[in-house]
Each structure stands twice: as C-alpha cells, then as structure tokens.
C-alpha cells in the first residue's frame, strides 16, 4: 500500500523563508483543523509575511485514523530512521517548524470550549497563548512527554469537539488571530483573557482493568472540566465505586470516550492572568 510519508506543506505570502507555521492533522481523525486551514487558504487574504500551512500526517488523514503506527503527539522529537511512520513524521515536522512561531490545531472529545496547551519552557509560545481567544491555557511541561509543544515554540489549540462545525469555525478564528499576532495578516487583535493552569497528574485506567477496555466502560465523570473539585468531593465513579478527591484539582481533558489508555488529567489553577502565572512559575 502506498501512502504519503511526509508532511504536506503549502507556503503563501511574500517570497522568503517561512516566518510562521500553522499545522493541522497531527491526529488523522481530527478534520476540523484541516478544514479551517482550507478556509483560510480559500479566503482572499493578503499575507504580509511568508506563512507555511502543514498537514502533518497525510496518510492518517486519508485513512481518517488517529495514527497509522503510533500516536504522533507522543512521539516528538521523533526518529528519522524509525520503522514507525509517526516517529519519522515527527522528526520531519520539527525540521519544517524550525524556530518559527507555530500553531498546531487539534480537536477533542472532552469539551466544546477551546483551550490552549503550551510548555512554559517556550516563553514566546506562552505569551502568544495569552492573546488567543481561548478561555483556558494549560502548561503541560511537568506532565506529558512527547508532544510537539514540548519540542518547539508551539501553541497547541484544542478547538472544540471532534468533527463538529463549531470546531472548524473556532479553529479558523484562532488561525486568523494567530497570524495577526505575528504580523502575517493585517488588523489588530482584541486581547484574550484566559485563565492559566498547570497539568499536574495523569489519571490512568485502573490497573486491574481488562486490557483493551475503553474508558467509557470503566468511568463515569461527575465533574466538569476546568471546574474546581474540592477535597473530599466525589468526582467520578469507576466501575460503580465512587472516587473522592484527596486534594483539590481541576479536571482537564477528562472524558469517558476520549483516550484508550487514560481518563484525562488533573490540573491546578496557577493564575487569572499571564502576569500571575509567570509569578507562580517564578519566571520574573
Ligand atoms: Zn489531537
């Protein structure tokens, strides 16, 4: 079977090295980002700096599958010599991105509101995320390895529920805002006003769960994403047993049907503004 084995890159705007990057399709079953890029390409925009638009995993997109061999967003920095397609694609994608400010679009099962994921190891990405029209910004630097935003100045945006028109609309607006913030499109940006969180812990499936069981067969979520669960509160039932919080946390990307191997994440609020968050993290 033949398949496209490299990211697909389209450059628009004036001649020169790409100054900004917009990525969709790191996960092949999230078409909203690809549709949003298509809309931006079809609009009559005059790009003022060279912009590269990238479909990260064309084979997975064509197959409408999350991935072909392994989850690409756990494979970074990747390996050009690997037998696994996504390991090779991850290495290639990092070369394409280089040092450019980058937006990577995803969609989720867990919530309709958009959210941004960044690594505070890249302060410029953190700064960009604060200006995007997403109500929540989450730093993933302490918990999740292998994601694109751990390896380059990338803002990852979950633009809404997978395969919805709303997710495509939101992704389109986020791309245009991102390009304005980086002077690639004319016009000003109304400043965003997100709250900031840090991912603290992964909620794994129970150890005695039969292999291959989906989260939906094990968990019932009794809390809302980004709403504080107080100490002692029941926040889920696992196979009929109530689970109480040992300490306060906010559920992040928790969903009964989202991931095969985990239920989601626990996070903590770190500030109501970028300044608060930077102070919490001792960033001066
Ligand atoms: Zn995704």
Short mmCIF file of C-alpha atoms and ligand atoms in Angstrom, two decimals, residues 26-30 66 71 73 105-108 156 158 162, ligand 1:
data_model
loop_
_atom_site.label_atom_id
_atom_site.label_comp_id
_atom_site.label_asym_id
_atom_site.label_seq_id
_atom_site.Cartn_x
_atom_site.Cartn_y
_atom_site.Cartn_z
CA UNK A 26 -1.12 15.63 13.77
CA UNK A 27 -4.08 13.35 14.58
CA UNK A 28 -5.71 11.99 11.42
CA UNK A 29 -9.20 11.71 12.93
CA UNK A 30 -9.48 15.45 13.71
CA UNK A 66 -5.79 8.96 14.71
CA UNK A 71 0.36 8.43 18.42
CA UNK A 73 1.73 13.64 19.60
CA UNK A 105 -4.70 22.52 15.75
CA UNK A 106 -6.44 19.61 17.45
CA UNK A 107 -9.98 18.68 18.48
CA UNK A 108 -11.20 16.75 21.50
CA UNK A 156 -1.47 23.68 20.61
CA UNK A 158 -8.00 22.12 21.08
CA UNK A 162 -14.11 16.41 17.15
ZN1 LIG B 1 -5.45 15.65 18.68
#
